[in-house]
Short mmCIF file of C-alpha atoms in Angstrom, two decimals:
data_model
loop_
_atom_site.label_atom_id
_atom_site.label_comp_id
_atom_site.label_asym_id
_atom_site.label_seq_id
_atom_site.Cartn_x
_atom_site.Cartn_y
_atom_site.Cartn_z
CA MET A 1 18.71 -18.74 -14.73
CA ALA A 2 17.13 -16.39 -12.44
CA LYS A 3 16.44 -12.68 -13.42
CA ALA A 4 15.75 -9.52 -11.58
CA VAL A 5 15.12 -5.82 -11.96
CA ARG A 6 18.14 -3.85 -10.45
CA PHE A 7 19.12 -0.21 -10.51
CA TYR A 8 22.67 1.18 -10.35
CA GLU A 9 21.79 5.00 -9.82
CA THR A 10 18.78 6.68 -8.54
CA GLY A 11 16.44 8.52 -10.94
CA GLY A 12 13.50 8.12 -13.38
CA PRO A 13 12.07 4.73 -14.48
CA GLU A 14 14.76 4.34 -17.01
CA VAL A 15 17.33 3.51 -14.52
CA LEU A 16 15.83 -0.01 -13.86
CA LYS A 17 17.51 -2.82 -15.51
CA TRP A 18 16.42 -6.39 -16.29
CA GLU A 19 19.15 -8.80 -15.90
CA ALA A 20 20.33 -12.25 -15.01
CA VAL A 21 21.34 -12.79 -11.54
CA GLU A 22 22.93 -15.58 -9.34
CA VAL A 23 20.52 -16.64 -6.48
CA GLY A 24 22.52 -19.16 -4.44
CA GLU A 25 21.30 -21.32 -1.50
CA PRO A 26 19.61 -20.05 1.54
CA GLY A 27 21.86 -19.56 4.80
CA SER A 28 20.66 -19.80 8.27
CA GLY A 29 17.29 -18.46 8.91
CA GLU A 30 16.72 -17.97 4.97
CA VAL A 31 14.64 -19.45 2.31
CA ARG A 32 14.90 -19.58 -1.52
CA ILE A 33 11.41 -18.58 -2.96
CA ARG A 34 10.32 -19.05 -6.59
CA HIS A 35 7.89 -16.11 -7.34
CA GLU A 36 4.69 -16.58 -8.94
CA ALA A 37 3.46 -12.98 -8.92
CA VAL A 38 5.19 -9.70 -7.68
CA GLY A 39 3.38 -6.69 -6.18
CA LEU A 40 3.90 -3.25 -7.76
CA ASN A 41 3.58 -0.54 -5.03
CA PHE A 42 4.12 3.20 -4.90
CA ALA A 43 6.92 2.56 -2.14
CA GLU A 44 9.09 1.16 -5.09
CA ILE A 45 9.14 4.70 -6.54
CA TYR A 46 10.53 5.96 -3.40
CA SER A 47 13.34 3.52 -3.49
CA ARG A 48 14.15 4.09 -7.22
CA THR A 49 14.29 7.94 -6.79
CA GLY A 50 16.32 7.80 -3.59
CA LEU A 51 13.57 9.03 -1.29
CA TYR A 52 14.16 5.84 0.66
CA PRO A 53 17.85 5.19 0.63
CA ALA A 54 19.23 1.92 -0.97
CA SER A 55 22.80 0.71 -1.04
CA LEU A 56 23.70 0.60 -4.71
CA PRO A 57 23.43 -1.34 -7.01
CA SER A 58 20.30 -2.73 -5.54
CA GLY A 59 17.20 -4.87 -6.23
CA ILE A 60 13.89 -3.28 -5.99
CA GLY A 61 10.45 -4.27 -4.90
CA VAL A 62 8.98 -5.19 -1.37
CA ALA A 63 6.03 -7.57 -2.03
CA ALA A 64 5.58 -10.92 -3.84
CA ALA A 65 3.93 -14.22 -3.55
CA GLY A 66 5.31 -17.65 -4.49
CA ILE A 67 6.48 -21.20 -3.49
CA ILE A 68 9.36 -22.07 -1.08
CA GLU A 69 12.04 -24.27 -2.96
CA ALA A 70 14.59 -24.67 -0.22
CA VAL A 71 15.08 -23.62 3.39
CA GLY A 72 18.26 -23.10 5.36
CA ASP A 73 19.32 -24.13 8.82
CA ASP A 74 17.17 -22.85 11.84
CA VAL A 75 14.07 -22.20 9.72
CA THR A 76 10.88 -23.13 11.60
CA GLY A 77 7.30 -22.47 10.50
CA VAL A 78 7.73 -22.86 6.72
CA ALA A 79 9.04 -25.76 4.56
CA PRO A 80 9.62 -26.43 0.93
CA GLY A 81 6.50 -26.57 -1.19
CA ASP A 82 4.68 -24.04 0.98
CA ARG A 83 2.70 -21.30 -0.70
CA VAL A 84 3.81 -17.86 0.96
CA THR A 85 3.32 -14.09 0.47
CA TYR A 86 5.30 -11.12 2.06
CA THR A 87 5.90 -7.52 2.09
CA GLY A 88 8.89 -5.42 3.37
CA SER A 89 12.78 -5.22 3.20
CA PRO A 90 15.05 -6.38 2.04
CA LEU A 91 14.61 -5.00 -1.38
CA GLY A 92 14.49 -7.58 -4.38
CA ALA A 93 10.93 -8.79 -4.98
CA TYR A 94 11.16 -7.70 -8.60
CA SER A 95 12.68 -11.12 -9.48
CA THR A 96 11.86 -14.68 -10.77
CA GLU A 97 13.29 -16.20 -7.47
CA ARG A 98 15.41 -15.03 -4.45
CA VAL A 99 16.88 -15.77 -1.10
CA MET A 100 15.40 -13.92 1.78
CA PRO A 101 14.84 -14.11 5.50
CA ALA A 102 12.08 -16.56 6.47
CA SER A 103 10.75 -14.48 9.23
CA HIS A 104 9.25 -12.18 6.72
CA LEU A 105 7.04 -14.68 5.17
CA ILE A 106 3.14 -15.32 5.83
CA LYS A 107 1.67 -18.61 4.81
CA LEU A 108 -1.00 -18.07 2.15
CA PRO A 109 -4.24 -19.77 2.38
CA ASP A 110 -5.29 -22.18 -0.60
CA ALA A 111 -8.34 -19.81 -1.28
CA ILE A 112 -6.15 -16.89 -2.24
CA ALA A 113 -4.37 -16.97 -5.58
CA PHE A 114 -0.71 -15.86 -5.88
CA ASP A 115 -1.54 -12.72 -7.92
CA THR A 116 -4.15 -11.66 -5.46
CA ALA A 117 -1.63 -12.16 -2.73
CA ALA A 118 1.10 -10.12 -4.46
CA ALA A 119 -1.52 -7.43 -5.17
CA MET A 120 -2.83 -7.18 -1.69
CA THR A 121 -0.23 -8.07 0.82
CA MET A 122 1.26 -4.69 1.15
CA ARG A 123 -2.01 -2.77 0.52
CA GLY A 124 -4.07 -5.01 2.64
CA LEU A 125 -1.90 -4.93 5.70
CA THR A 126 -1.73 -1.07 5.24
CA THR A 127 -5.48 -0.97 5.34
CA SER A 128 -5.55 -3.44 8.14
CA TYR A 129 -3.40 -1.30 10.46
CA LEU A 130 -5.15 1.89 9.35
CA LEU A 131 -8.51 0.75 10.28
CA ARG A 132 -7.71 -1.51 13.16
CA ARG A 133 -4.68 0.04 14.84
CA ILE A 134 -4.39 3.82 14.28
CA HIS A 135 -7.66 5.24 15.69
CA SER A 136 -10.69 3.50 17.34
CA LEU A 137 -13.40 3.96 14.78
CA LYS A 138 -16.85 2.91 15.42
CA ALA A 139 -20.00 2.49 13.32
CA GLY A 140 -21.54 5.74 11.99
CA ASP A 141 -18.04 7.50 11.97
CA THR A 142 -17.23 9.35 8.73
CA VAL A 143 -13.58 9.56 7.63
CA LEU A 144 -11.97 11.14 4.56
CA LEU A 145 -9.67 9.05 2.29
CA HIS A 146 -7.62 10.35 -0.41
CA ALA A 147 -6.82 8.40 -3.57
CA ALA A 148 -9.88 6.47 -2.97
CA ALA A 149 -9.63 4.63 -6.36
CA GLY A 150 -6.11 3.24 -5.73
CA GLY A 151 -5.10 0.00 -4.32
CA VAL A 152 -5.31 0.82 -0.69
CA GLY A 153 -8.25 3.01 -1.37
CA LEU A 154 -10.43 0.18 -2.82
CA ILE A 155 -9.61 -2.12 -0.05
CA PHE A 156 -10.24 0.47 2.64
CA SER A 157 -13.60 1.40 1.26
CA GLN A 158 -14.71 -2.14 1.37
CA TRP A 159 -13.27 -2.91 4.70
CA ALA A 160 -14.71 0.34 6.23
CA LYS A 161 -18.28 -0.67 4.95
CA LEU A 162 -17.96 -3.92 6.73
CA LEU A 163 -17.30 -1.76 9.96
CA GLY A 164 -20.12 0.52 9.38
CA VAL A 165 -17.69 3.35 8.73
CA LYS A 166 -18.70 6.01 6.16
CA VAL A 167 -15.95 7.03 3.57
CA ILE A 168 -15.75 10.38 1.89
CA GLY A 169 -13.14 9.78 -0.98
CA THR A 170 -11.09 12.02 -3.22
CA VAL A 171 -10.28 11.04 -6.86
CA SER A 172 -9.03 13.05 -9.84
CA THR A 173 -11.81 11.99 -12.57
CA GLU A 174 -15.25 11.00 -12.92
CA GLU A 175 -14.08 7.54 -13.93
CA LYS A 176 -12.16 7.04 -10.84
CA ALA A 177 -15.21 8.25 -8.86
CA THR A 178 -17.31 5.50 -10.31
CA ILE A 179 -14.83 2.95 -9.35
CA ALA A 180 -14.62 4.33 -5.85
CA ARG A 181 -18.33 4.37 -5.49
CA ALA A 182 -18.49 0.81 -6.78
CA HIS A 183 -16.15 -0.23 -3.92
CA GLY A 184 -18.09 1.35 -0.86
CA CYS A 185 -17.35 5.07 -1.01
CA ASP A 186 -20.32 6.91 0.48
CA GLU A 187 -19.38 10.19 -1.03
CA VAL A 188 -16.75 11.00 -3.66
CA ILE A 189 -15.11 14.34 -4.39
CA ILE A 190 -13.45 15.10 -7.63
CA TYR A 191 -10.58 17.19 -6.28
CA THR A 192 -9.98 18.71 -9.69
CA GLN A 193 -13.44 20.19 -9.66
CA GLU A 194 -14.36 20.90 -6.16
CA ASN A 195 -12.67 22.45 -3.01
CA VAL A 196 -12.20 19.17 -0.83
CA ALA A 197 -12.24 20.92 2.45
CA GLU A 198 -15.30 23.02 1.83
CA LYS A 199 -17.07 19.94 0.29
CA VAL A 200 -16.15 17.84 3.57
CA ARG A 201 -17.60 20.52 5.83
CA GLU A 202 -20.71 20.69 3.70
CA LEU A 203 -21.10 16.90 3.89
CA THR A 204 -20.53 16.90 7.76
CA ASP A 205 -22.75 19.78 8.68
CA GLY A 206 -19.69 21.98 9.23
CA VAL A 207 -18.10 19.65 11.67
CA GLY A 208 -15.37 18.11 9.38
CA VAL A 209 -14.12 14.55 10.03
CA PRO A 210 -12.38 12.86 13.09
CA VAL A 211 -9.67 11.15 10.85
CA VAL A 212 -8.21 11.94 7.45
CA TYR A 213 -6.09 9.24 5.68
CA ASP A 214 -3.71 10.90 3.21
CA SER A 215 -1.27 8.85 1.08
CA ILE A 216 -0.70 11.78 -1.25
CA GLY A 217 1.39 14.04 0.95
CA ALA A 218 2.70 17.40 -0.20
CA THR A 219 -0.12 18.71 -2.30
CA THR A 220 -3.04 17.52 0.17
CA PHE A 221 -1.48 18.37 3.63
CA GLU A 222 -3.38 21.66 3.97
CA THR A 223 -6.54 20.27 2.57
CA SER A 224 -6.30 17.41 5.08
CA LEU A 225 -5.85 19.61 8.08
CA ASN A 226 -8.76 21.75 6.92
CA SER A 227 -11.08 18.93 6.71
CA LEU A 228 -10.53 17.70 10.27
CA ALA A 229 -13.13 18.08 13.17
CA ARG A 230 -11.71 19.64 16.40
CA ARG A 231 -9.13 17.32 17.99
CA GLY A 232 -9.14 15.16 14.81
CA LEU A 233 -6.42 13.10 13.60
CA LEU A 234 -4.34 13.37 10.24
CA VAL A 235 -2.79 10.01 9.14
CA CYS A 236 -0.06 10.74 6.72
CA PHE A 237 0.77 7.35 5.33
CA GLY A 238 2.21 8.19 2.05
CA THR A 239 3.88 10.86 -0.01
CA ALA A 240 2.58 10.15 -3.61
CA SER A 241 3.23 13.98 -4.44
CA GLY A 242 6.22 14.56 -2.35
CA PRO A 243 7.05 14.69 1.45
CA ILE A 244 4.59 16.58 3.80
CA PRO A 245 5.95 19.86 4.72
CA PRO A 246 7.49 20.67 8.10
CA ILE A 247 4.82 20.97 10.73
CA ASP A 248 4.08 24.06 12.66
CA ALA A 249 2.85 23.25 16.20
CA MET A 250 0.78 26.46 16.28
CA GLN A 251 -0.93 25.58 12.94
CA LEU A 252 -2.16 22.41 14.74
CA CYS A 253 -3.56 24.47 17.55
CA LEU A 254 -5.37 27.01 15.22
CA THR A 255 -6.75 24.28 12.99
CA GLY A 256 -8.64 22.91 16.12
CA SER A 257 -6.16 21.07 18.34
CA VAL A 258 -5.48 18.49 15.88
CA PHE A 259 -2.98 15.66 15.80
CA VAL A 260 -0.76 14.36 12.95
CA THR A 261 1.01 10.96 12.66
CA ARG A 262 3.11 9.55 9.97
CA PRO A 263 2.85 5.81 10.51
CA ALA A 264 4.96 3.02 8.56
CA LEU A 265 3.60 -0.53 8.00
CA ALA A 266 6.82 -1.92 9.21
CA ASP A 267 6.22 -0.78 12.85
CA TYR A 268 2.75 -2.39 12.70
CA ILE A 269 3.95 -5.88 11.54
CA ALA A 270 7.33 -6.03 13.35
CA ASP A 271 5.66 -8.16 16.14
CA PRO A 272 4.97 -11.65 14.57
CA ALA A 273 1.84 -12.10 16.71
CA GLU A 274 0.44 -8.72 15.59
CA LYS A 275 1.33 -9.46 11.94
CA ALA A 276 -0.37 -12.61 12.26
CA GLU A 277 -3.52 -11.12 13.51
CA LEU A 278 -3.63 -8.41 10.87
CA ALA A 279 -3.11 -10.89 8.17
CA GLY A 280 -5.57 -13.32 9.42
CA GLU A 281 -8.40 -10.89 9.41
CA LEU A 282 -7.34 -9.57 5.85
CA PHE A 283 -7.03 -13.06 4.48
CA ASP A 284 -10.47 -14.04 6.07
CA HIS A 285 -12.13 -11.00 4.51
CA VAL A 286 -10.51 -11.86 1.15
CA GLY A 287 -10.84 -15.59 1.06
CA SER A 288 -14.53 -15.38 1.91
CA GLY A 289 -15.17 -12.68 -0.78
CA ARG A 290 -16.31 -9.92 1.50
CA ILE A 291 -13.26 -7.85 0.08
CA LYS A 292 -12.36 -8.08 -3.53
CA ILE A 293 -9.04 -7.42 -4.80
CA GLU A 294 -9.13 -5.41 -8.12
CA ILE A 295 -6.09 -6.15 -10.25
CA ASN A 296 -6.46 -3.70 -12.99
CA GLN A 297 -2.99 -3.54 -14.48
CA ARG A 298 -0.67 -6.65 -15.19
CA TYR A 299 2.86 -6.37 -16.53
CA GLY A 300 5.86 -8.57 -17.10
CA LEU A 301 8.93 -7.95 -15.04
CA ASP A 302 10.81 -7.01 -17.98
CA ASP A 303 8.35 -4.21 -18.52
CA ALA A 304 9.12 -2.61 -15.13
CA VAL A 305 10.16 0.68 -16.63
CA GLN A 306 6.58 1.24 -18.28
CA ALA A 307 4.98 -0.06 -15.08
CA HIS A 308 6.74 2.57 -13.11
CA ARG A 309 5.90 5.29 -15.79
CA ASP A 310 2.01 4.29 -15.52
CA LEU A 311 2.04 4.19 -11.69
CA GLU A 312 3.88 7.59 -11.22
CA SER A 313 1.48 9.20 -13.84
CA GLY A 314 -1.49 8.42 -11.78
CA LYS A 315 -2.93 6.19 -14.78
CA THR A 316 -3.50 3.15 -12.66
CA THR A 317 -6.61 2.26 -10.62
CA GLY A 318 -6.85 -0.48 -8.08
CA SER A 319 -3.84 -2.96 -7.73
CA SER A 320 -1.13 -3.59 -10.15
CA VAL A 321 1.08 -6.82 -10.40
CA PHE A 322 3.93 -8.25 -12.37
CA ALA A 323 2.75 -11.75 -13.65
CA LEU A 324 5.45 -14.40 -13.86
#
């Protein structure tokens, strides 16, 4: 029988329950997929705590890879036996199998393993839109990236290197700094030891950076603003430490007429053609070995509580997956 992780109330990791579930047959526009690997992403913590509202009781998880077992009526583009990956709603990826909309699936090239796909689909597509859609970067530009040793961070730094973009990364420990440097970070600031904004100014001859990529949120917002060059852009694409504070328009003026955006991956993959383009470039880089996906933590789905504890505590580096 199929099994899944579900939660009946919001709260800490302990609200996650591993239980048997009925899957059923796919309806119109749907497929039934057997998962081979499931991604572990910070977005799932937002669902579990209620920051991202869910109708309870609920499944959890937004990214996985596997094999299509059955398709419903009006499904085109995929067929039973196809290798696929996905990211996005509806929740429920923490499961051995599930029924879901076929439109969310992306065919997976043979060159990419299931665990690699589960680890990278959300993080890789996020990196893809950050580097290829948010701001027109050119070779020689220098940007600031928080959480440089995380899943997005390691992909971002490698991809930026391919584009000739220099990355100043922030991390919490020397161990994480070593990992970030090994994956393409040109400069690494250990934020527990140095003032990030001051160090950024020092590294950029007092100018600051044209773009800051911030997945941390509440605790880094001021630092990020103060690291920007005049008319720079702050990209707040995550809230690991909590939501960003209310924005004072005058503060943006006084900081150098800077800009702030809070993008969501869903708005960059809503168009099938754009999603295919972003995924195609990602798969090409990973399949060729130009970008390596570091899976540094593996769990069983029945150990989701511990996986969430590890992720929330900042213990993890690179990507994490549930192996089935």
